[in-house]
Structure formats: C-alpha cells, structure tokens
Amino acid sequence: MSLDDATAQFLKQMSEAGGKALHEMTPDEARAMGGALRELYGAGPEMARVEDVVIQAADGGAFGARVLVPVQESRATIVYYHGGGWVVGAIDEFDTLGRTLAQRTGCTVVLVDYRLAPEHRYPVAARDAYDALCWAAERQRELPIIVAGDSAGGNLSAIVSQRSRDEGGPAIALQVLVYPVTDCDLDNASYTDPANQLMLSRASMVWFWDHYAPDRAARANPDASPLRAGDLAGLPPAVVLTAEHDVLRDEGEAYAQRLRQAGVPVEFKRFEGQMHGFFTMVNVLPGSAAALSMVVEAIDGSLR
C-alpha cells in the first residue's frame, strides 16, 4: 500500500523546506538536522527523577546516559539504544520517546549516548552498548532488564543480546528491535525498491556504513551484522517491528524469521503505510502511537 496520509504530508513539508540529502551532508550537518526534528515531538511526561550519568567504557573511554525514572514504582529497566546509523542521534532527541516509554510501561528507561562514528568507528558503538547493559544491570540488580532500540539502536540491541548469551552476561527478559539494521547487504529487494527511498534511502545507508565500518570485510562480523551470527538459539524473546516502506524491512524480517527458526519466541509486525523513522516520531505521526502501543503491551506481557 502507499504511505499513509500523515506520512505523505510530513514528507511534503520536509521537501518544501529544502536542503541537502543526508548522504550529501557532513556528519555535523546531519546531526544538526536531527536536533531540529526534536522540536516537533514536544515535551514528554514528567518523571519522578531524571539523572544524567557518565558510564566508564571497558576501553578506558566514557560515554553518557540519561536515567528516566517514572512516577510509579519501577517494574523493570529498559536500556534504550537510539537510532541514527551509528553516526547521528543524541539522547535529547529521544527524551520524549524515553519518557513516554517510562510512563506507559512503569519501567526505568536508560537512554544510552554511545559514542558515534566517524570519530569512534566500529566496534565502539557495539562495545559501548554492552558496557551500558552491564552498568544498568549492576545498578538495578533486582529489576528485570529489557533492551530496546530503533534502526542502528535495534542493531545494538540484537548484538548485546547475542554477546550477553555468549559471555554469560546480564539476563535479558526481552529484546525490542524496531526496524533494526541486521545485515550489511545493501542490494536486497527492500534496498533497491524505488518506493523505499524516503527519509532513509540506500544512498544514506551507504553513507552510514562508510562512516561506521569502512572496512567492508568487518561489516560481516556478527557484532556489526547480527543476522550473520551462526546460532541464534537461546536468545531472549523478541519483539520485531518493521515498516513497509523502509530499506531495512527485509533484513529486519529475516532476523525475526531466523529467531523463530532457532526456537526464540518472536512477536512480529510489519506496519503498513509507514516509513523508516516513524516509531520515534511521537506526537507527529499516528503510526508511532500504534507501534508504541504494541511495544508497551509486549513489555507488559514479558513482566507478568
């Protein structure tokens, strides 16, 4: 089906505003564009406590995180990794989403400000993601841990789930993968479909991969392309969301299928008429509300 009316109108307004395509920008220019979009989301719900912290990385570096504690007693900790192709994105841009998740699920949300490429190339983001998971598990010892993320953040959620299984790390109750990057194949059907060249296009994913992992051989490693892991058995139950008009659609759906084949419980939905990025557009696109409701219900179910 075609894009829904709200998405089509949003893209029309973006087009009329002009500007360069993402893959024609510098990383700093692209990061500024993300900051401008934040103004559309509005303020999120009030929290009982908001704490910005610094997490020490295993490699001697450090990165930030924001802890959002809901008004009600917390039932679990959601470690959330934001999207942005490992190059753009900041926790301020995901604050409204994080607060909404915290309020609706009754969970503490940790927004992870992992280090970005090209200043910090692969595998820094993947390693920061795991360090953040371990930090959250140590800090919230008595609460179940859920990992979640969109796009590159979905990639990181899948990767930390695999690493935690392999290394006997923190137990993960649920992995929430929203249109995740799971593979480095840039030529599958959803990548080459002209109908999918929207806010995220094949050209912009080439740009992201070139900044994050310029060594093409390294991209096939499971901590870059989790779909290429040899064994997916024993991973946490998963919720996988994809968008119909998204270059990442096929690899996200392939990962859901492989998880199921490995015996992992999977709740999956393709959101028709939606484009990449719709999930995080709280208060902007109606599709975001529907996807958030699915995620909230899945989290509720995992905590019963």
Coordinates of C-alpha atoms in Angstrom, one line a residue, residues 41-174:
Y41 CA 8.0 16.0 19.4
G42 CA 7.2 18.3 22.3
A43 CA 7.9 17.7 26.0
G44 CA 7.4 14.2 27.4
P45 CA 5.7 13.2 30.6
E46 CA 7.0 14.3 33.9
M47 CA 9.3 11.8 35.7
A48 CA 10.0 11.2 39.3
R49 CA 13.6 11.6 38.7
V50 CA 15.9 12.4 35.7
E51 CA 19.6 11.7 36.1
D52 CA 22.4 12.3 33.5
V53 CA 25.3 10.0 34.2
V54 CA 28.7 9.1 32.8
I55 CA 29.5 5.4 32.1
Q56 CA 33.1 4.3 32.0
A57 CA 33.8 2.1 28.9
A58 CA 35.9 -1.0 29.0
D59 CA 38.4 0.5 26.6
G60 CA 39.1 3.4 29.0
G61 CA 36.8 5.9 27.3
A62 CA 33.5 7.1 28.6
F63 CA 30.0 8.0 27.3
G64 CA 26.8 9.4 28.7
A65 CA 23.4 8.1 29.6
R66 CA 20.1 9.5 30.9
V67 CA 18.1 7.6 33.5
L68 CA 14.4 8.3 33.4
V69 CA 12.6 7.1 36.5
P70 CA 8.7 7.0 36.3
V71 CA 6.4 8.3 38.9
Q72 CA 5.1 4.9 39.7
E73 CA 7.3 2.2 41.2
S74 CA 9.6 0.8 38.5
R75 CA 8.9 -2.7 37.4
A76 CA 12.0 -3.2 35.1
T77 CA 14.8 -1.3 33.4
I78 CA 14.7 -0.7 29.7
V79 CA 18.1 0.0 28.2
Y80 CA 17.3 2.0 25.1
Y81 CA 19.8 2.5 22.2
H82 CA 18.8 5.3 19.8
G83 CA 18.9 5.1 16.0
G84 CA 20.9 7.3 13.7
G85 CA 23.1 4.9 11.7
W86 CA 25.8 5.0 14.4
V87 CA 26.7 8.5 13.2
V88 CA 23.8 10.8 14.3
G89 CA 21.4 10.9 17.2
A90 CA 21.6 12.2 20.7
I91 CA 19.7 11.4 23.9
D92 CA 18.0 14.8 23.9
E93 CA 16.3 13.8 20.6
F94 CA 14.9 10.7 22.2
D95 CA 14.0 12.2 25.5
T96 CA 10.2 12.4 24.7
L97 CA 10.2 8.8 23.5
G98 CA 12.0 7.6 26.6
R99 CA 9.7 9.5 28.9
T100 CA 6.7 8.1 27.1
L101 CA 8.0 4.6 27.4
A102 CA 8.8 5.1 31.1
Q103 CA 5.3 6.4 31.9
R104 CA 3.4 3.8 29.9
T105 CA 5.4 0.8 30.9
G106 CA 6.2 1.7 34.5
C107 CA 9.9 1.0 33.8
T108 CA 13.0 3.0 34.4
V109 CA 14.4 3.9 30.9
V110 CA 18.2 4.3 30.4
L111 CA 18.8 6.3 27.2
V112 CA 22.4 5.4 26.1
D113 CA 24.5 8.1 24.5
Y114 CA 27.0 5.7 22.9
R115 CA 30.0 7.2 21.1
L116 CA 29.4 8.0 17.4
A117 CA 31.3 7.5 14.1
P118 CA 33.3 8.6 12.3
E119 CA 35.0 9.9 15.5
H120 CA 34.5 6.4 17.0
R121 CA 34.2 3.8 14.4
Y122 CA 33.1 0.1 14.6
P123 CA 33.2 -1.7 17.0
V124 CA 33.0 1.2 19.6
A125 CA 29.2 1.6 19.5
A126 CA 28.7 -2.2 19.9
R127 CA 31.1 -2.2 22.9
D128 CA 29.6 0.9 24.5
A129 CA 26.2 -0.7 24.1
Y130 CA 27.3 -3.8 26.1
D131 CA 29.0 -1.7 28.7
A132 CA 25.8 0.2 29.2
L133 CA 23.8 -3.0 29.6
C134 CA 26.3 -4.2 32.3
W135 CA 26.2 -0.9 34.0
A136 CA 22.3 -0.9 34.1
A137 CA 22.2 -4.5 35.3
E138 CA 24.6 -3.8 38.1
R139 CA 22.8 -0.6 39.2
Q140 CA 19.3 -2.2 39.0
R141 CA 20.1 -5.6 40.4
E142 CA 16.6 -6.5 41.5
L143 CA 14.8 -5.4 38.3
P144 CA 14.4 -7.4 35.0
I145 CA 16.4 -5.9 32.1
I146 CA 14.9 -5.2 28.7
V147 CA 17.0 -4.0 25.7
A148 CA 15.3 -1.9 23.0
G149 CA 16.3 0.3 20.1
D150 CA 15.4 1.6 16.7
S151 CA 17.4 1.2 13.5
A152 CA 21.1 1.3 14.5
G153 CA 19.8 1.0 18.1
G154 CA 17.9 -2.1 17.1
N155 CA 21.2 -3.4 15.7
L156 CA 22.9 -2.7 19.0
S157 CA 20.0 -4.4 21.0
A158 CA 20.4 -7.6 18.9
I159 CA 24.2 -7.5 19.3
V160 CA 24.2 -7.1 23.1
S161 CA 21.6 -9.9 23.4
Q162 CA 23.9 -12.2 21.5
R163 CA 27.0 -11.1 23.4
S164 CA 25.3 -11.5 26.8
R165 CA 24.2 -15.0 25.9
D166 CA 27.7 -15.9 24.7
E167 CA 29.6 -14.4 27.6
G168 CA 27.2 -15.2 30.4
G169 CA 26.3 -11.6 30.8
P170 CA 23.2 -10.0 32.3
A171 CA 20.0 -11.9 31.8
I172 CA 17.7 -10.1 29.3
A173 CA 14.0 -10.5 29.7
L174 CA 13.1 -9.1 26.2

